[in-house]
């Protein structure tokens, strides 16, 4: 049991330190939040990403249509091969 108390002492010290740090108040005004769109490289990256996502969604829809058509044709072949 005595070793358990010794193990907890450093932990309590750390807890005490973190609580004193939380009490600090940083004065002064907050800086304005930066907009990601104010950086040309970020704006271009977002545009390319949006374009890629749109193209990906269109391709996924096309794949779904082709898969449905493939299944329909397979069923027709199975039906006529009997």
Tab-separated table of N, CA and C in Angstrom:
chain	number	residue	atom	x	y	z
A	1	UNK	N	0.812	-1.199	0.000
A	1	UNK	CA	0.000	0.000	0.000
A	1	UNK	C	0.856	1.263	0.000
A	2	UNK	N	1.985	1.224	0.708
A	2	UNK	CA	2.845	2.404	0.792
A	2	UNK	C	3.396	2.764	-0.574
A	3	UNK	N	3.676	1.755	-1.411
A	3	UNK	CA	4.208	2.043	-2.745
A	3	UNK	C	3.158	2.724	-3.613
A	4	UNK	N	1.890	2.415	-3.392
A	4	UNK	CA	0.830	3.070	-4.157
A	4	UNK	C	0.778	4.565	-3.872
A	5	UNK	N	0.970	4.957	-2.619
A	5	UNK	CA	0.962	6.377	-2.277
A	5	UNK	C	2.140	7.092	-2.912
A	6	UNK	N	3.310	6.433	-2.931
A	6	UNK	CA	4.489	7.044	-3.542
A	6	UNK	C	4.283	7.210	-5.042
A	7	UNK	N	3.625	6.239	-5.658
A	7	UNK	CA	3.357	6.329	-7.091
A	7	UNK	C	2.408	7.482	-7.401
A	8	UNK	N	1.507	7.785	-6.500
A	8	UNK	CA	0.515	8.829	-6.738
A	8	UNK	C	1.076	10.231	-6.510
A	9	UNK	N	2.130	10.353	-5.675
A	9	UNK	CA	2.665	11.677	-5.355
A	9	UNK	C	3.109	12.452	-6.592
A	10	UNK	N	3.917	11.869	-7.500
A	10	UNK	CA	4.303	12.639	-8.696
A	10	UNK	C	3.093	13.025	-9.543
A	11	UNK	N	2.113	12.141	-9.597
A	11	UNK	CA	0.910	12.430	-10.366
A	11	UNK	C	0.173	13.625	-9.773
A	12	UNK	N	0.096	13.692	-8.453
A	12	UNK	CA	-0.571	14.816	-7.797
A	12	UNK	C	0.190	16.113	-8.058
A	13	UNK	N	1.533	16.032	-8.093
A	13	UNK	CA	2.318	17.231	-8.379
A	13	UNK	C	2.014	17.747	-9.778
A	14	UNK	N	1.925	16.833	-10.738
A	14	UNK	CA	1.622	17.227	-12.112
A	14	UNK	C	0.224	17.823	-12.187
A	15	UNK	N	-0.724	17.214	-11.488
A	15	UNK	CA	-2.089	17.743	-11.485
A	15	UNK	C	-2.115	19.151	-10.908
A	16	UNK	N	-1.360	19.367	-9.835
A	16	UNK	CA	-1.309	20.685	-9.222
A	16	UNK	C	-0.711	21.721	-10.154
A	17	UNK	N	0.316	21.342	-10.904
A	17	UNK	CA	0.947	22.268	-11.837
A	17	UNK	C	-0.014	22.651	-12.948
A	18	UNK	N	-0.723	21.667	-13.485
A	18	UNK	CA	-1.618	21.974	-14.595
A	18	UNK	C	-2.775	22.858	-14.147
A	19	UNK	N	-3.222	22.699	-12.899
A	19	UNK	CA	-4.332	23.532	-12.440
A	19	UNK	C	-3.876	24.974	-12.243
A	20	UNK	N	-2.622	25.186	-11.826
A	20	UNK	CA	-2.149	26.567	-11.680
A	20	UNK	C	-1.971	27.210	-13.042
A	21	UNK	N	-1.580	26.436	-14.022
A	21	UNK	CA	-1.421	26.989	-15.364
A	21	UNK	C	-2.771	27.387	-15.945
A	22	UNK	N	-3.805	26.644	-15.629
A	22	UNK	CA	-5.128	26.961	-16.157
A	22	UNK	C	-5.655	28.282	-15.601
A	23	UNK	N	-5.181	28.667	-14.421
A	23	UNK	CA	-5.679	29.883	-13.794
A	23	UNK	C	-5.073	31.135	-14.419
A	24	UNK	N	-4.027	30.992	-15.202
A	24	UNK	CA	-3.404	32.158	-15.824
A	24	UNK	C	-4.360	32.788	-16.820
A	25	UNK	N	-4.318	34.094	-16.862
A	25	UNK	CA	-5.141	34.809	-17.833
A	25	UNK	C	-4.200	35.546	-18.766
A	26	UNK	N	-4.384	35.331	-20.022
A	26	UNK	CA	-3.570	36.017	-21.011
A	26	UNK	C	-4.324	37.264	-21.434
A	27	UNK	N	-3.707	38.401	-21.246
A	27	UNK	CA	-4.366	39.661	-21.556
A	27	UNK	C	-4.188	40.041	-23.008
A	28	UNK	N	-4.917	41.032	-23.408
A	28	UNK	CA	-4.777	41.552	-24.755
A	28	UNK	C	-5.876	41.073	-25.669
A	29	UNK	N	-6.019	41.782	-26.780
A	29	UNK	CA	-7.060	41.396	-27.743
A	29	UNK	C	-6.669	40.129	-28.497
A	30	UNK	N	-7.671	39.419	-28.932
A	30	UNK	CA	-7.434	38.214	-29.724
A	30	UNK	C	-7.125	38.606	-31.162
A	31	UNK	N	-6.183	37.918	-31.795
A	31	UNK	CA	-5.894	38.231	-33.200
A	31	UNK	C	-7.064	37.800	-34.077
A	32	UNK	N	-7.261	38.476	-35.207
A	32	UNK	CA	-8.367	38.080	-36.091
A	32	UNK	C	-8.106	36.691	-36.675
A	33	UNK	N	-9.164	35.955	-36.857
A	33	UNK	CA	-9.045	34.613	-37.433
A	33	UNK	C	-8.692	34.737	-38.908
A	34	UNK	N	-7.764	33.896	-39.344
A	34	UNK	CA	-7.369	33.914	-40.750
A	34	UNK	C	-8.345	33.099	-41.575
A	35	UNK	N	-8.661	33.599	-42.721
A	35	UNK	CA	-9.511	32.869	-43.650
A	35	UNK	C	-8.619	32.065	-44.581
A	36	UNK	N	-8.945	30.796	-44.766
A	36	UNK	CA	-8.142	29.968	-45.669
A	36	UNK	C	-8.205	30.480	-47.096
A	37	UNK	N	-9.286	31.154	-47.432
A	37	UNK	CA	-9.431	31.666	-48.792
A	37	UNK	C	-8.519	32.855	-49.075
A	38	UNK	N	-7.867	33.392	-48.043
A	38	UNK	CA	-6.966	34.519	-48.269
A	38	UNK	C	-5.619	34.062	-48.821
A	39	UNK	N	-5.391	32.761	-48.886
A	39	UNK	CA	-4.158	32.217	-49.437
A	39	UNK	C	-4.461	31.615	-50.805
A	40	UNK	N	-3.836	32.107	-51.874
A	40	UNK	CA	-4.135	31.617	-53.225
A	40	UNK	C	-3.904	30.115	-53.388
A	41	UNK	N	-2.850	29.578	-52.782
A	41	UNK	CA	-2.573	28.145	-52.921
A	41	UNK	C	-3.680	27.315	-52.278
A	42	UNK	N	-4.180	27.766	-51.150
A	42	UNK	CA	-5.260	27.045	-50.464
A	42	UNK	C	-6.537	27.139	-51.280
A	43	UNK	N	-6.797	28.318	-51.813
A	43	UNK	CA	-7.992	28.508	-52.632
A	43	UNK	C	-7.957	27.585	-53.851
A	44	UNK	N	-6.800	27.478	-54.488
A	44	UNK	CA	-6.651	26.593	-55.651
A	44	UNK	C	-6.807	25.132	-55.236
A	45	UNK	N	-6.223	24.760	-54.108
A	45	UNK	CA	-6.333	23.380	-53.624
A	45	UNK	C	-7.789	23.024	-53.337
A	46	UNK	N	-8.536	23.942	-52.740
A	46	UNK	CA	-9.953	23.692	-52.466
A	46	UNK	C	-10.750	23.552	-53.759
A	47	UNK	N	-10.435	24.384	-54.748
A	47	UNK	CA	-11.132	24.311	-56.034
A	47	UNK	C	-10.863	22.969	-56.708
A	48	UNK	N	-9.587	22.549	-56.721
A	48	UNK	CA	-9.222	21.278	-57.349
A	48	UNK	C	-9.874	20.113	-56.604
A	49	UNK	N	-9.899	20.193	-55.284
A	49	UNK	CA	-10.521	19.133	-54.484
A	49	UNK	C	-12.011	19.037	-54.772
A	50	UNK	N	-12.690	20.173	-54.833
A	50	UNK	CA	-14.124	20.175	-55.146
A	50	UNK	C	-14.380	19.595	-56.533
A	51	UNK	N	-13.550	19.983	-57.491
A	51	UNK	CA	-13.696	19.467	-58.856
A	51	UNK	C	-13.476	17.955	-58.885
A	52	UNK	N	-12.450	17.489	-58.166
A	52	UNK	CA	-12.171	16.056	-58.101
A	52	UNK	C	-13.355	15.308	-57.491
A	53	UNK	N	-13.912	15.840	-56.407
A	53	UNK	CA	-15.044	15.184	-55.740
A	53	UNK	C	-16.262	15.123	-56.655
A	54	UNK	N	-16.515	16.199	-57.395
A	54	UNK	CA	-17.637	16.204	-58.340
A	54	UNK	C	-17.444	15.147	-59.417
A	55	UNK	N	-16.231	15.062	-59.963
A	55	UNK	CA	-15.947	14.064	-60.998
A	55	UNK	C	-16.045	12.651	-60.430
A	56	UNK	N	-15.580	12.458	-59.199
A	56	UNK	CA	-15.647	11.149	-58.560
A	56	UNK	C	-17.101	10.719	-58.378
A	57	UNK	N	-17.949	11.637	-57.902
A	57	UNK	CA	-19.369	11.304	-57.718
A	57	UNK	C	-20.024	10.941	-59.044
A	58	UNK	N	-19.685	11.671	-60.105
A	58	UNK	CA	-20.248	11.378	-61.425
A	58	UNK	C	-19.798	9.998	-61.896
A	59	UNK	N	-18.541	9.669	-61.683
A	59	UNK	CA	-18.048	8.346	-62.081
A	59	UNK	C	-18.697	7.238	-61.261
A	60	UNK	N	-18.897	7.473	-59.971
A	60	UNK	CA	-19.562	6.462	-59.135
A	60	UNK	C	-20.981	6.202	-59.636
A	61	UNK	N	-21.699	7.266	-60.015
A	61	UNK	CA	-23.054	7.092	-60.563
A	61	UNK	C	-22.996	6.286	-61.856
A	62	UNK	N	-22.020	6.584	-62.706
A	62	UNK	CA	-21.883	5.857	-63.965
A	62	UNK	C	-21.557	4.386	-63.713
A	63	UNK	N	-20.708	4.116	-62.738
A	63	UNK	CA	-20.374	2.729	-62.386
A	63	UNK	C	-21.617	2.002	-61.900
A	64	UNK	N	-22.425	2.640	-61.065
A	64	UNK	CA	-23.651	2.010	-60.572
A	64	UNK	C	-24.594	1.673	-61.720
A	65	UNK	N	-24.733	2.592	-62.672
A	65	UNK	CA	-25.600	2.352	-63.832
A	65	UNK	C	-25.075	1.178	-64.644
A	66	UNK	N	-23.763	1.153	-64.879
A	66	UNK	CA	-23.176	0.061	-65.661
A	66	UNK	C	-23.281	-1.273	-64.930
A	67	UNK	N	-23.144	-1.267	-63.612
A	67	UNK	CA	-23.291	-2.507	-62.850
A	67	UNK	C	-24.720	-3.031	-62.936
A	68	UNK	N	-25.700	-2.133	-62.834
A	68	UNK	CA	-27.098	-2.558	-62.958
A	68	UNK	C	-27.360	-3.138	-64.340
A	69	UNK	N	-26.827	-2.488	-65.366
A	69	UNK	CA	-27.000	-2.996	-66.725
A	69	UNK	C	-26.308	-4.348	-66.885
A	70	UNK	N	-25.148	-4.496	-66.304
A	70	UNK	CA	-24.417	-5.759	-66.360
A	70	UNK	C	-25.225	-6.878	-65.704
A	71	UNK	N	-25.788	-6.605	-64.540
A	71	UNK	CA	-26.608	-7.613	-63.851
A	71	UNK	C	-27.840	-7.973	-64.684
A	72	UNK	N	-28.454	-6.963	-65.283
A	72	UNK	CA	-29.633	-7.210	-66.112
A	72	UNK	C	-29.277	-8.098	-67.299
A	73	UNK	N	-28.151	-7.812	-67.962
A	73	UNK	CA	-27.724	-8.621	-69.110
A	73	UNK	C	-27.350	-10.036	-68.688
A	74	UNK	N	-26.724	-10.190	-67.530
A	74	UNK	CA	-26.384	-11.537	-67.037
A	74	UNK	C	-27.646	-12.360	-66.786
A	75	UNK	N	-28.660	-11.710	-66.190
A	75	UNK	CA	-29.918	-12.426	-65.946
A	75	UNK	C	-30.554	-12.850	-67.266
A	76	UNK	N	-30.476	-11.966	-68.277
A	76	UNK	CA	-31.034	-12.309	-69.589
A	76	UNK	C	-30.286	-13.492	-70.198
A	77	UNK	N	-28.964	-13.488	-70.092
A	77	UNK	CA	-28.167	-14.594	-70.634
A	77	UNK	C	-28.472	-15.898	-69.912
A	78	UNK	N	-28.601	-15.834	-68.594
A	78	UNK	CA	-28.914	-17.033	-67.827
A	78	UNK	C	-30.295	-17.556	-68.198
A	79	UNK	N	-31.244	-16.669	-68.396
A	79	UNK	CA	-32.608	-17.063	-68.740
A	79	UNK	C	-32.642	-17.732	-70.117
A	80	UNK	N	-31.916	-17.158	-71.088
A	80	UNK	CA	-31.945	-17.691	-72.448
A	80	UNK	C	-31.050	-18.907	-72.630
A	81	UNK	N	-30.133	-19.144	-71.727
A	81	UNK	CA	-29.253	-20.306	-71.866
A	81	UNK	C	-29.887	-21.567	-71.299
A	82	UNK	N	-30.994	-21.425	-70.595
A	82	UNK	CA	-31.665	-22.592	-69.999
A	82	UNK	C	-32.388	-23.364	-71.017
